[in-house]
Tab-separated table of C-alpha atoms and ligand atoms in Angstrom:
chain	number	residue	atom	x	y	z
A	1	UNK	CA	-32.670	8.288	-46.849
A	2	UNK	CA	-34.458	5.751	-44.648
A	3	UNK	CA	-32.273	3.884	-42.199
A	4	UNK	CA	-32.731	0.451	-43.760
A	5	UNK	CA	-31.445	1.804	-47.103
A	6	UNK	CA	-28.035	2.619	-45.650
A	7	UNK	CA	-25.855	-0.400	-46.168
A	8	UNK	CA	-22.492	-0.629	-44.464
A	9	UNK	CA	-19.763	-1.629	-46.905
A	10	UNK	CA	-17.671	-4.312	-45.212
A	11	UNK	CA	-13.992	-3.446	-44.812
A	12	UNK	CA	-11.614	-5.747	-46.692
A	13	UNK	CA	-9.266	-7.921	-44.675
A	14	UNK	CA	-5.766	-6.694	-43.963
A	15	UNK	CA	-3.494	-7.807	-46.845
A	16	UNK	CA	-1.853	-11.137	-46.074
A	17	UNK	CA	-4.463	-11.965	-43.428
A	18	UNK	CA	-4.782	-15.709	-42.926
A	19	UNK	CA	-8.206	-17.118	-42.105
A	20	UNK	CA	-8.642	-19.720	-39.378
A	21	UNK	CA	-8.066	-23.357	-40.270
A	22	UNK	CA	-11.237	-24.710	-41.816
A	23	UNK	CA	-10.940	-28.428	-41.172
A	24	UNK	CA	-8.886	-29.020	-38.025
A	25	UNK	CA	-7.743	-32.542	-37.292
A	26	UNK	CA	-9.406	-34.449	-34.492
A	27	UNK	CA	-6.741	-34.382	-31.769
A	28	UNK	CA	-4.989	-37.571	-30.766
A	29	UNK	CA	-4.896	-36.297	-27.182
A	30	UNK	CA	-8.358	-36.463	-25.618
A	31	UNK	CA	-9.100	-33.433	-23.511
A	32	UNK	CA	-10.445	-34.344	-20.054
A	33	UNK	CA	-14.142	-33.785	-19.374
A	34	UNK	CA	-14.793	-30.152	-18.534
A	35	UNK	CA	-11.743	-28.755	-20.380
A	36	UNK	CA	-11.642	-24.956	-20.693
A	37	UNK	CA	-10.278	-22.939	-23.606
A	38	UNK	CA	-9.143	-19.960	-21.529
A	39	UNK	CA	-8.024	-17.800	-24.456
A	40	UNK	CA	-10.049	-17.366	-27.621
A	41	UNK	CA	-11.652	-14.495	-29.488
A	42	UNK	CA	-14.562	-13.672	-31.759
A	43	UNK	CA	-14.306	-11.324	-34.746
A	44	UNK	CA	-17.695	-9.904	-35.689
A	45	UNK	CA	-19.320	-11.088	-37.828
A	46	UNK	CA	-18.686	-7.648	-39.239
A	47	UNK	CA	-22.231	-7.148	-40.549
A	48	UNK	CA	-23.643	-7.591	-37.032
A	49	UNK	CA	-20.741	-6.257	-34.969
A	50	UNK	CA	-18.688	-3.717	-36.956
A	51	UNK	CA	-14.990	-3.466	-36.182
A	52	UNK	CA	-13.676	-0.418	-34.299
A	53	UNK	CA	-12.485	2.567	-36.348
A	54	UNK	CA	-9.216	2.715	-34.359
A	55	UNK	CA	-8.310	-0.965	-35.046
A	56	UNK	CA	-4.858	-1.866	-36.360
A	57	UNK	CA	-6.061	-4.755	-38.519
A	58	UNK	CA	-9.217	-5.971	-40.222
A	59	UNK	CA	-9.718	-9.704	-39.752
A	60	UNK	CA	-11.999	-12.228	-41.386
A	61	UNK	CA	-15.301	-12.953	-39.682
A	62	UNK	CA	-14.996	-15.511	-36.902
A	63	UNK	CA	-18.179	-15.555	-34.871
A	64	UNK	CA	-19.631	-17.410	-31.931
A	65	UNK	CA	-21.156	-20.190	-34.066
A	66	UNK	CA	-17.828	-21.136	-35.608
A	67	UNK	CA	-16.154	-20.938	-32.205
A	68	UNK	CA	-18.743	-23.303	-30.729
A	69	UNK	CA	-18.244	-25.793	-33.604
A	70	UNK	CA	-14.502	-25.763	-33.079
A	71	UNK	CA	-14.946	-26.422	-29.381
A	72	UNK	CA	-17.292	-29.324	-30.095
A	73	UNK	CA	-14.761	-30.838	-32.462
A	74	UNK	CA	-11.853	-30.463	-30.046
A	75	UNK	CA	-13.770	-31.609	-26.969
A	76	UNK	CA	-13.693	-28.243	-25.166
A	77	UNK	CA	-16.504	-27.678	-22.625
A	78	UNK	CA	-16.094	-24.029	-21.610
A	79	UNK	CA	-14.464	-20.896	-22.955
A	80	UNK	CA	-13.000	-17.582	-21.901
A	81	UNK	CA	-13.511	-15.122	-24.736
A	82	UNK	CA	-10.996	-12.299	-24.749
A	83	UNK	CA	-11.993	-9.019	-26.366
A	84	UNK	CA	-9.972	-8.665	-29.576
A	85	UNK	CA	-8.342	-5.326	-30.326
A	86	UNK	CA	-10.161	-5.074	-33.678
A	87	UNK	CA	-13.333	-4.386	-31.645
A	88	UNK	CA	-11.700	-1.666	-29.530
A	89	UNK	CA	-13.703	-1.008	-26.351
A	90	UNK	CA	-17.011	-2.056	-27.915
A	91	UNK	CA	-17.527	-5.344	-26.123
A	92	UNK	CA	-20.836	-6.292	-27.748
A	93	UNK	CA	-19.571	-9.094	-30.035
A	94	UNK	CA	-17.727	-10.671	-27.114
A	95	UNK	CA	-20.591	-10.321	-24.611
A	96	UNK	CA	-23.067	-11.619	-27.190
A	97	UNK	CA	-20.915	-14.732	-27.597
A	98	UNK	CA	-20.504	-15.141	-23.836
A	99	UNK	CA	-24.243	-14.787	-23.203
A	100	UNK	CA	-25.040	-17.266	-25.979
A	101	UNK	CA	-22.941	-19.895	-24.205
A	102	UNK	CA	-25.403	-19.861	-21.311
A	103	UNK	CA	-22.978	-19.825	-18.380
A	104	UNK	CA	-20.318	-21.950	-20.095
A	105	UNK	CA	-18.284	-18.920	-21.178
A	106	UNK	CA	-16.692	-15.971	-19.449
A	107	UNK	CA	-15.385	-12.768	-20.989
A	108	UNK	CA	-12.410	-10.456	-20.733
A	109	UNK	CA	-13.276	-6.896	-21.747
A	110	UNK	CA	-11.505	-3.786	-22.921
A	111	UNK	CA	-12.735	-0.670	-21.162
A	112	UNK	CA	-11.817	3.002	-21.130
A	113	UNK	CA	-10.924	4.849	-17.921
A	114	UNK	CA	-14.255	6.713	-17.961
A	115	UNK	CA	-16.246	3.460	-17.836
A	116	UNK	CA	-19.068	3.808	-15.317
A	117	UNK	CA	-19.853	1.465	-12.439
A	118	UNK	CA	-23.205	0.708	-14.086
A	119	UNK	CA	-21.441	-0.338	-17.310
A	120	UNK	CA	-19.073	-2.539	-15.353
A	121	UNK	CA	-21.970	-4.178	-13.504
A	122	UNK	CA	-23.646	-4.856	-16.838
A	123	UNK	CA	-20.467	-6.498	-18.176
A	124	UNK	CA	-20.221	-8.526	-14.991
A	125	UNK	CA	-23.812	-9.728	-15.399
A	126	UNK	CA	-22.960	-10.760	-18.972
A	127	UNK	CA	-20.145	-12.971	-17.663
A	128	UNK	CA	-17.099	-10.688	-17.861
A	129	UNK	CA	-14.506	-11.405	-15.182
A	130	UNK	CA	-11.581	-9.225	-16.171
A	131	UNK	CA	-10.065	-6.573	-18.419
A	132	UNK	CA	-7.093	-6.817	-20.719
A	133	UNK	CA	-4.204	-4.351	-20.747
A	134	UNK	CA	-2.343	-4.620	-24.033
A	135	UNK	CA	1.187	-3.296	-24.440
A	136	UNK	CA	1.854	-4.418	-28.025
A	137	UNK	CA	2.333	-1.302	-30.105
A	138	UNK	CA	1.379	-3.117	-33.304
A	139	UNK	CA	-2.057	-3.806	-31.757
A	140	UNK	CA	-2.987	-0.691	-29.796
A	141	UNK	CA	-1.938	2.872	-29.088
A	142	UNK	CA	-0.341	2.639	-25.670
A	143	UNK	CA	-2.543	3.884	-22.828
A	144	UNK	CA	-1.049	6.158	-20.163
A	145	UNK	CA	-0.362	4.254	-16.937
A	146	UNK	CA	-2.688	6.644	-15.018
A	147	UNK	CA	-5.559	5.501	-17.253
A	148	UNK	CA	-4.772	1.850	-16.603
A	149	UNK	CA	-4.497	2.481	-12.872
A	150	UNK	CA	-7.901	4.198	-12.931
A	151	UNK	CA	-9.412	1.169	-14.681
A	152	UNK	CA	-7.728	-1.236	-12.260
A	153	UNK	CA	-9.171	0.616	-9.267
A	154	UNK	CA	-12.655	0.541	-10.769
A	155	UNK	CA	-12.660	-3.181	-11.542
A	156	UNK	CA	-10.959	-4.438	-8.366
A	157	UNK	CA	-14.133	-4.279	-6.212
A	158	UNK	CA	-15.877	-6.620	-8.654
A	159	UNK	CA	-13.328	-9.343	-7.931
A	160	UNK	CA	-12.113	-9.207	-11.535
A	161	UNK	CA	-8.538	-9.703	-12.673
A	162	UNK	CA	-6.288	-8.035	-15.246
A	163	UNK	CA	-4.985	-9.862	-18.295
A	164	UNK	CA	-1.603	-8.568	-19.437
A	165	UNK	CA	-0.309	-8.848	-22.977
A	166	UNK	CA	3.279	-7.734	-23.480
A	167	UNK	CA	6.543	-8.738	-25.156
A	168	UNK	CA	9.204	-10.363	-22.966
A	169	UNK	CA	11.710	-7.618	-23.812
A	170	UNK	CA	9.370	-5.075	-22.177
A	171	UNK	CA	8.985	-6.884	-18.841
A	172	UNK	CA	11.885	-5.099	-17.077
A	173	UNK	CA	10.286	-1.735	-17.811
A	174	UNK	CA	6.739	-2.843	-16.980
A	175	UNK	CA	7.100	-5.152	-13.984
A	176	UNK	CA	7.078	-2.355	-11.390
A	177	UNK	CA	3.770	-1.142	-12.774
A	178	UNK	CA	2.382	-4.676	-12.938
A	179	UNK	CA	3.357	-5.219	-9.308
A	180	UNK	CA	1.394	-2.109	-8.299
A	181	UNK	CA	-1.891	-3.379	-9.747
A	182	UNK	CA	-4.527	-4.248	-7.142
A	183	UNK	CA	-5.970	-7.427	-8.679
A	184	UNK	CA	-4.736	-10.890	-9.638
A	185	UNK	CA	-2.893	-10.854	-12.969
A	186	UNK	CA	-3.134	-13.263	-15.896
A	187	UNK	CA	-0.271	-13.202	-18.390
A	188	UNK	CA	-0.903	-14.032	-22.026
A	189	UNK	CA	1.284	-16.466	-23.939
A	190	UNK	CA	3.924	-16.915	-21.203
A	191	UNK	CA	4.914	-13.259	-21.594
A	192	UNK	CA	5.939	-13.980	-25.203
A	193	UNK	CA	9.434	-15.385	-24.597
A	194	UNK	CA	12.058	-15.362	-27.304
A	195	UNK	CA	12.262	-19.136	-27.685
A	196	UNK	CA	15.636	-18.943	-29.408
A	197	UNK	CA	17.071	-17.988	-26.002
A	198	UNK	CA	17.734	-20.672	-23.383
A	199	UNK	CA	14.824	-21.570	-21.130
A	200	UNK	CA	17.203	-21.193	-18.170
A	201	UNK	CA	18.593	-17.878	-19.432
A	202	UNK	CA	18.127	-14.404	-17.933
A	203	UNK	CA	15.042	-13.430	-19.933
A	204	UNK	CA	12.804	-16.356	-19.036
A	205	UNK	CA	14.236	-16.555	-15.504
A	206	UNK	CA	13.168	-12.967	-14.945
A	207	UNK	CA	9.671	-13.842	-16.112
A	208	UNK	CA	9.502	-16.895	-13.844
A	209	UNK	CA	10.773	-14.791	-10.949
A	210	UNK	CA	8.016	-12.257	-11.532
A	211	UNK	CA	5.385	-14.994	-11.586
A	212	UNK	CA	6.818	-16.537	-8.429
A	213	UNK	CA	6.658	-13.319	-6.438
A	214	UNK	CA	3.201	-12.057	-7.491
A	215	UNK	CA	-0.427	-13.170	-7.650
A	216	UNK	CA	-0.093	-14.275	-11.266
A	217	UNK	CA	-1.619	-16.882	-13.554
A	218	UNK	CA	0.128	-17.805	-16.807
A	219	UNK	CA	-1.424	-18.861	-20.090
A	220	UNK	CA	0.832	-21.476	-21.660
A	221	UNK	CA	-0.713	-20.584	-24.998
A	222	UNK	CA	0.327	-19.776	-28.545
A	223	UNK	CA	3.148	-22.173	-29.406
A	224	UNK	CA	2.296	-21.352	-33.036
A	225	UNK	CA	2.895	-17.639	-32.403
A	226	UNK	CA	6.106	-18.081	-30.432
A	227	UNK	CA	7.690	-20.868	-32.453
A	228	UNK	CA	10.604	-20.271	-34.773
A	229	UNK	CA	10.878	-23.942	-35.791
A	230	UNK	CA	7.217	-23.806	-36.830
A	231	UNK	CA	4.585	-26.378	-37.771
A	232	UNK	CA	5.320	-29.961	-38.769
A	233	UNK	CA	6.864	-30.628	-42.152
A	234	UNK	CA	4.356	-31.703	-44.785
A	235	UNK	CA	5.395	-35.318	-44.384
A	236	UNK	CA	4.201	-35.007	-40.778
A	237	UNK	CA	7.473	-36.381	-39.466
A	238	UNK	CA	8.495	-33.439	-37.324
A	239	UNK	CA	6.421	-32.571	-34.247
A	240	UNK	CA	4.910	-29.062	-34.374
A	241	UNK	CA	6.349	-26.153	-32.378
A	242	UNK	CA	9.097	-28.220	-30.750
A	243	UNK	CA	11.103	-25.170	-29.694
A	244	UNK	CA	8.277	-23.866	-27.473
A	245	UNK	CA	7.858	-27.117	-25.532
A	246	UNK	CA	10.605	-26.507	-22.901
A	247	UNK	CA	9.120	-23.104	-22.054
A	248	UNK	CA	5.582	-24.401	-21.561
A	249	UNK	CA	6.791	-27.426	-19.643
A	250	UNK	CA	8.892	-25.312	-17.324
A	251	UNK	CA	5.947	-23.080	-16.403
A	252	UNK	CA	3.616	-26.046	-15.890
A	253	UNK	CA	6.173	-27.758	-13.646
A	254	UNK	CA	6.930	-24.676	-11.552
A	255	UNK	CA	3.393	-23.348	-11.233
A	256	UNK	CA	1.007	-26.286	-11.679
A	257	UNK	CA	-1.805	-24.448	-9.845
A	258	UNK	CA	-1.506	-21.235	-11.825
A	259	UNK	CA	-1.378	-22.260	-15.464
A	260	UNK	CA	-4.156	-21.939	-18.040
A	261	UNK	CA	-4.452	-23.269	-21.567
A	262	UNK	CA	-6.242	-21.894	-24.628
A	263	UNK	CA	-6.377	-22.113	-28.397
A	264	UNK	CA	-6.147	-18.392	-29.302
A	265	UNK	CA	-8.650	-19.151	-32.076
A	266	UNK	CA	-9.076	-17.502	-34.624
A	267	UNK	CA	-5.381	-16.684	-34.339
A	268	UNK	CA	-5.121	-12.990	-35.209
A	269	UNK	CA	-2.230	-11.624	-37.237
A	270	UNK	CA	-0.460	-14.808	-38.188
A	271	UNK	CA	1.042	-14.380	-41.619
A	272	UNK	CA	3.427	-17.342	-41.923
A	273	UNK	CA	1.036	-20.205	-41.302
A	274	UNK	CA	-2.317	-20.881	-39.685
A	275	UNK	CA	-2.278	-23.632	-37.064
A	276	UNK	CA	-4.398	-26.726	-37.230
A	277	UNK	CA	-6.244	-26.382	-33.904
A	278	UNK	CA	-6.137	-30.158	-33.456
A	279	UNK	CA	-2.339	-29.913	-33.298
A	280	UNK	CA	-2.619	-27.251	-30.616
A	281	UNK	CA	-4.545	-29.732	-28.472
A	282	UNK	CA	-1.861	-32.315	-29.187
A	283	UNK	CA	0.690	-29.822	-27.841
A	284	UNK	CA	-0.881	-30.118	-24.359
A	285	UNK	CA	0.580	-33.502	-23.296
A	286	UNK	CA	4.028	-32.288	-24.391
A	287	UNK	CA	3.971	-29.515	-21.789
A	288	UNK	CA	1.701	-31.089	-19.153
A	289	UNK	CA	2.991	-34.613	-19.092
A	290	UNK	CA	1.076	-36.178	-16.208
A	291	UNK	CA	-2.675	-36.670	-15.936
A	292	UNK	CA	-2.594	-34.553	-12.766
A	293	UNK	CA	-0.867	-31.642	-14.532
A	294	UNK	CA	-3.319	-31.917	-17.406
A	295	UNK	CA	-6.354	-31.872	-15.124
A	296	UNK	CA	-5.129	-28.775	-13.313
A	297	UNK	CA	-4.172	-26.938	-16.499
A	298	UNK	CA	-7.328	-27.730	-18.428
A	299	UNK	CA	-10.019	-27.993	-15.762
A	300	UNK	CA	-9.214	-27.202	-12.113
A	301	UNK	CA	-7.266	-23.959	-12.596
A	302	UNK	CA	-9.603	-22.252	-15.064
A	303	UNK	CA	-12.601	-23.418	-13.045
A	304	UNK	CA	-11.250	-21.864	-9.861
A	305	UNK	CA	-10.451	-18.570	-11.619
A	306	UNK	CA	-13.557	-18.227	-13.800
A	307	UNK	CA	-16.212	-20.422	-12.177
A	308	UNK	CA	-15.235	-20.468	-8.496
A	309	UNK	CA	-17.336	-22.818	-6.426
A	310	UNK	CA	-18.718	-24.652	-9.479
A	311	UNK	CA	-17.768	-28.214	-10.293
A	312	UNK	CA	-16.714	-29.036	-13.859
B	1	0GY	C1	-3.758	-12.867	-29.323
B	1	0GY	C2	-2.682	-12.158	-29.987
B	1	0GY	C3	-2.759	-11.100	-30.836
B	1	0GY	C4	-3.877	-10.272	-31.055
B	1	0GY	C5	-4.847	-9.945	-30.204
B	1	0GY	O1	-6.710	-8.784	-29.528
B	1	0GY	C6	-5.900	-8.947	-30.439
B	1	0GY	O2	-5.920	-8.312	-31.486
B	1	0GY	O3	-4.957	-10.540	-29.038
B	1	0GY	C7	-1.535	-10.818	-31.593
B	1	0GY	O4	-1.640	-10.232	-32.698
B	1	0GY	O5	-0.421	-11.136	-31.116
B	1	0GY	O6	-3.744	-13.097	-28.110
B	1	0GY	O7	-4.711	-13.240	-29.954
């Protein structure tokens, strides 16, 4: 059989998978010029960039073109595209999207411990500035700590950082390991707090203490993923994700120079509801209440981490 006759049958989406919101509202809050979406993903498209055999879910397609349109609509200028677990350690969909943005995107990769220096240099040239270590068992098979340490030692000389994704309940067990890592750390989604617990309670205080005593940046992202109160009622009366606001605000107030914001588009693995990305932008002034806090969160902080030395 000739190669062009072999057609790859696309995998069906995971049952219950919700596609990204097709017609997001134009946000009421106007993002400042140069705003960065520091946490988003691309999925495929599957025909061009097949998903990894070891993935734990099969998403819908959500490619670089759709991501760029969303950013135009929301008023986002730059993006940090985080390798999604459905692509395993094949970073080609992500690097293709980063390259296509012509210097206005950076990437976070997933690599294996046997990654070579030449491969890392190639990722760096494409715009990658970090790797992600994922500790969510529903997303990945857990990697041995020795493997993660080996990766950390290989990427440190490039000036990259490590993005950590974990559940708040796992922080006590993981924080010693995190503290041993040789690079700056970036924590996804505020370490996924249980927002039914008090913001001043032991769980979130432990997280804030960890941030305070290490070289750590925090993404105040994913109110839609953390919220128990959920999106607004259909009559639009209730503000979306109210229960997450005190957590985001607390982090922004305590660490104004080390917070990052992002959409998390296309919002993997949400089964209850899919957020209107316009509402996620409107969440920003609830947690960063002053113009100064907003400028740091949306522009200055991500610029200094991902585009050091460049003006917005
Ligand atoms: C997120 C969160 C999730 C998924 C992934 O790479 C991924 O598959 O990041 C999740 O399911 O909680 O940051 O997008």
